[in-house]
Amino acid sequence: MSVPRHLEFFVDPSRCIGCRSCVEACTECDTHRGESMIHLEFVDRGASVQTVPVVCMHCEQPTCAEVCPADAIKRTGDGVVQSARKPRCIACGNCVVACPFGVPELYIDRAIMMKCDMCYDRTSVGKKPMCATVCPSQALFFGTREQIHALRPQSMPTNTFRFGDQVIRTRVNVMVPRRPAAPAQIDVTAAMDERPPSRAVRLPVVGDDADPFAQVEV
Amino acid sequence: MATLPVDDLAITRAFGPHLSARTRGGSAVEPDRLVKTHCCFCGQQCGIQLKVKDNEVIGFEPWEDFPFNRGMLCPKGVKRYLQGSHPDRLVTALARDPSVASGFRPMAYEQAIERAAREIQRIQDKHGPSAVGVLGGASLTTEKTYLLGKFARVCLKTPYIDYNGRLCMVSAGAANKKAFGIDRTTNPWSDMVGTEVIWVAGSNVAECSPITTNYIWQARELGAKVIVQDPRITPIARTCDLYLPIRPGRDAALFAGVLQLMIENGWIDRDFIERETVGFDEVAAYCATWPVARTAEVTGVPERSIRKAAELWGTAKSSFLFHARGIEHHSNGVQNALGTINLVLASGRIGKPKSGYGTIVGQANGQGGREHGQKCDQLPGWRDISNPEHRKYIASVWKIKEADLPGPGVDAYEMFRKIDAGEIKGLIAICFNPKVSLPDNQFVTRALEKLEFFVAIDFFLNDTARHADLVLPGSLHEEDEGTVTQVEGRVIKVNKAVECPGEARQDWRIIQDLAKALGRPHGFTFDGPRAIFDELRVASKGGVADYSGITYEKIERQMGVFWPCPSDDHPGTPRLFEPGSDNPVAKGKGRFYFPDGKARFNVADYRPAVDDVSEEYPLFLTTGRVVSQFLSGTQTRRIGPLIKHYPEPRIELHPRLAEKLGIADGDWATAETRRGAITLRAMVVTTIRPDTIFIPYHWPGDKSANRLTVAAQDPISKIPQYKVCGCRLRPADGPPAYAQEREAQQ
Ligand code: SF4
Ligand code: SF4
Ligand code: SF4
């Protein structure tokens, strides 16, 4: 049993409506009963309703596994990075600190690290991950590359990320806008310095600039 | 004598809301079976499979084959199963008893029914049949709503029945009927994908009808431009192509201004207007009084945005417009809805693939629940209770004399005024929580206290049922079968997954038990929902809402049947008004449901809101939903994981307003209107108009937004004006009293 290679996971934050359906659905999966492995982040609620779902990116060379002193994190042959193996994990938290995407979490009460396993109990038997099935805006999508190309002609999947000198390729794709020119990779560290323009309030209100309420008197 | 038997808090301690958070799902527990059914909450009615083990719903599995949502669910759908086996679930009848700490003592079901019948009989003997009123719910299956309408009119012989759909879709319904002669969304949602422009008017789709987001965004991927009109930057507005930041309550003016620009620029379909409609000239004359400068001034939308909207909408070849409570919850809600319809008719883009118009249903069965007779002026099949022909037909189905059929009653709010005036002395309410959901709800509470006898049927003790003399334990969604009609007009089937616990019963049984105890069982001896549905099919035959060709089997086979469906061999009508389509009103003369087959333009008159902003109350207050809660929260405030998302209502306000008032994010702030004041925490966000504040309405008591809202109603639809009233805001004097008792729960 494995997750077929032609089925991939796509994350499109521009579609996320912050409903937390994914978070709730994740708690219904078996590997980590009752606990959600998805983090849902409000980028800056004061300025925007933009939210971002964070799932494990299932790196080709997982940093979490590389730093684990107990060799508790395994990557399966089909490219899915698993939660820590229970007998091995010493709950040191190295992986939590090391993961560039901020995914693993330490569960102190159980003394173990747990993270998203791409619903291995489902995906390895031909089902979709719970979160991607329920996501009402399909910000999370599980399917083939052909399907995503047909469904999202304006975006393209990217799975190469640059953190300073480190380049990471992942099994999970992030959808980025195709226009004007989609970057071949996402340079995460470069984006950290500049404060991104407050994208939420930059609505294309005709001719208007940042604030659609600029004219409103209080 | 319907005052609270004991202190509200004591009732809360006994009957909740308590939180159920025990996750029972996962694949480790092997269910006995999976039951294909639908979500019990909003009008999208997502398909879902419930996992059942030992007469308990233990989780869900997505139902990816169901065409509307293909497995997608919002968090309410995911966690709905936690309301089964809930500690607060009513499993016996309850009698009000102030000597008991909780205010209620259990009572044997049979005894309770007999007592209810005795009290109803006593009131009716003394004051006449009309002294008893009935309030229904738009979450009930269509079978139950049909039975309830029949029960009020045939068994109780009272004209006073109405339902909580009054708070939801009636403005849209009235406007649809005036313009098209039929009230239903015109196209299946799949028609949205591939359209050129989508106009979303007053609809926070991401939080109120989440699945629709995927349709809109899929359309956008394929090139559709999206226009959003809303005082808040909702998640759908965040990514739209044109945002119209309208002042609450000014929608009809915007539509008139846009139509005026379309006329000026020749962006209207003269051929269609000429051939298929009547009344355009009056509308054009009215719109001429709305030049763009005036429109901008009244609506608060910049002139260039209005021009852009007119151009995007006017020049498209295909389009989809839909609206929801944002433009309908107004004292001129019907006019607002007519304004959107005028835009659609003027463009001629209706009755074809990829071009449609729709109103988004809020409640589970907002559509079916209003078609078959629990609305005060309607008989089954959307028949008119004042029309002698219609009365005669239904009287023949019900095997009574037409003269014995009562006439039209009054809307749900008016029923409370009649209770207040002492005209209605007895009340039967089923799945309706007006103490939280009606505007100016302190008046509603005072009216409830005047009732001589009040019996509530529900599965949790909701805030209104706390006033009841008698509570009968009804059924949860998964404990019964029946049909509902979802947002697209698709009639679908809810299937039974588990048995009712304890002494709880299916609501149709309770209604029939009451009829029997009253000694008037004639017409109330159905052996189940299927038998009720079969009578409903006959009763709707030949009406506008014709369900006569729909069967349970056809629904399962086709994954839903779109009404109208007038005969056994008819597949149903996914798309209304297609050229050449037939209907029982026009009889071949045209595609719209009027004798001449033509659609109606109606002058959509702008009127300022009742209790608008003023010097004393300078801010607009607007109300609405959050995605994790549903309606008055009777169900969702009992589900732990949902409470965590948004534990308490907050007042959303813009930083500029916050600065002016000296309120910081998280501070306690007091909002006041002419009717009352509530103190909640502030949430400072740039995503709302600086002259407007927003409060979600799902909470009761001291946190109830409807303490503030005004009971002004639309003169035609009688929908209350929830979406705007004058308000003022100030930093609170200190934490509210409830914070000491309940803050710990937050
Ligand atoms: S917490 Fe567990 S899995 Fe993570 S690095 Fe330490 S031992 Fe490895
Ligand atoms: S379910 Fe989808 S839309 Fe909702 S929060 Fe998760 S990713 Fe976002
Ligand atoms: S509440 Fe509405 S959107 Fe959410 S799962 Fe239920 S029917 Fe679907």
GROMACS .gro file of C-alpha atoms and ligand atoms in nm, chain A residues 15-23 38 40 51-53 131 134-140, chain B residues 73 75, ligand 2:
model
   32
   15ARG     CA    1  -0.858   3.051  -0.199
   16CYS     CA    2  -0.859   2.994   0.175
   17ILE     CA    3  -1.162   3.137   0.354
   18GLY     CA    4  -1.042   3.057   0.704
   19CYS     CA    5  -1.333   2.826   0.777
   20ARG     CA    6  -1.121   2.566   0.963
   21SER     CA    7  -1.309   2.283   0.804
   22CYS     CA    8  -0.972   2.125   0.728
   23VAL     CA    9  -0.868   2.161   1.092
   38ILE     CA   10  -0.317   2.142   1.023
   40LEU     CA   11  -0.457   2.768   1.013
   51THR     CA   12  -0.576   3.302   0.613
   52VAL     CA   13  -0.322   3.035   0.525
   53PRO     CA   14  -0.352   2.664   0.586
  131CYS     CA   15  -0.878   1.801   0.467
  134VAL     CA   16  -1.380   1.868   0.270
  135CYS     CA   17  -1.214   2.206   0.201
  136PRO     CA   18  -1.514   2.404   0.075
  137SER     CA   19  -1.312   2.646  -0.134
  138GLN     CA   20  -1.072   2.378  -0.256
  139ALA     CA   21  -0.778   2.575  -0.124
  140LEU     CA   22  -0.656   2.224  -0.048
  291LEU     CA   23  -1.816   2.037   0.397
  293PRO     CA   24  -1.675   2.281   0.989
  966SF4     S1   25  -1.089   2.407   0.479
  966SF4    FE1   26  -0.993   2.510   0.309
  966SF4     S2   27  -1.082   2.715   0.309
  966SF4    FE2   28  -1.127   2.623   0.509
  966SF4     S3   29  -0.958   2.693   0.639
  966SF4    FE3   30  -0.899   2.494   0.555
  966SF4     S4   31  -0.782   2.542   0.371
  966SF4    FE4   32  -0.892   2.726   0.428
   0.00000   0.00000   0.00000
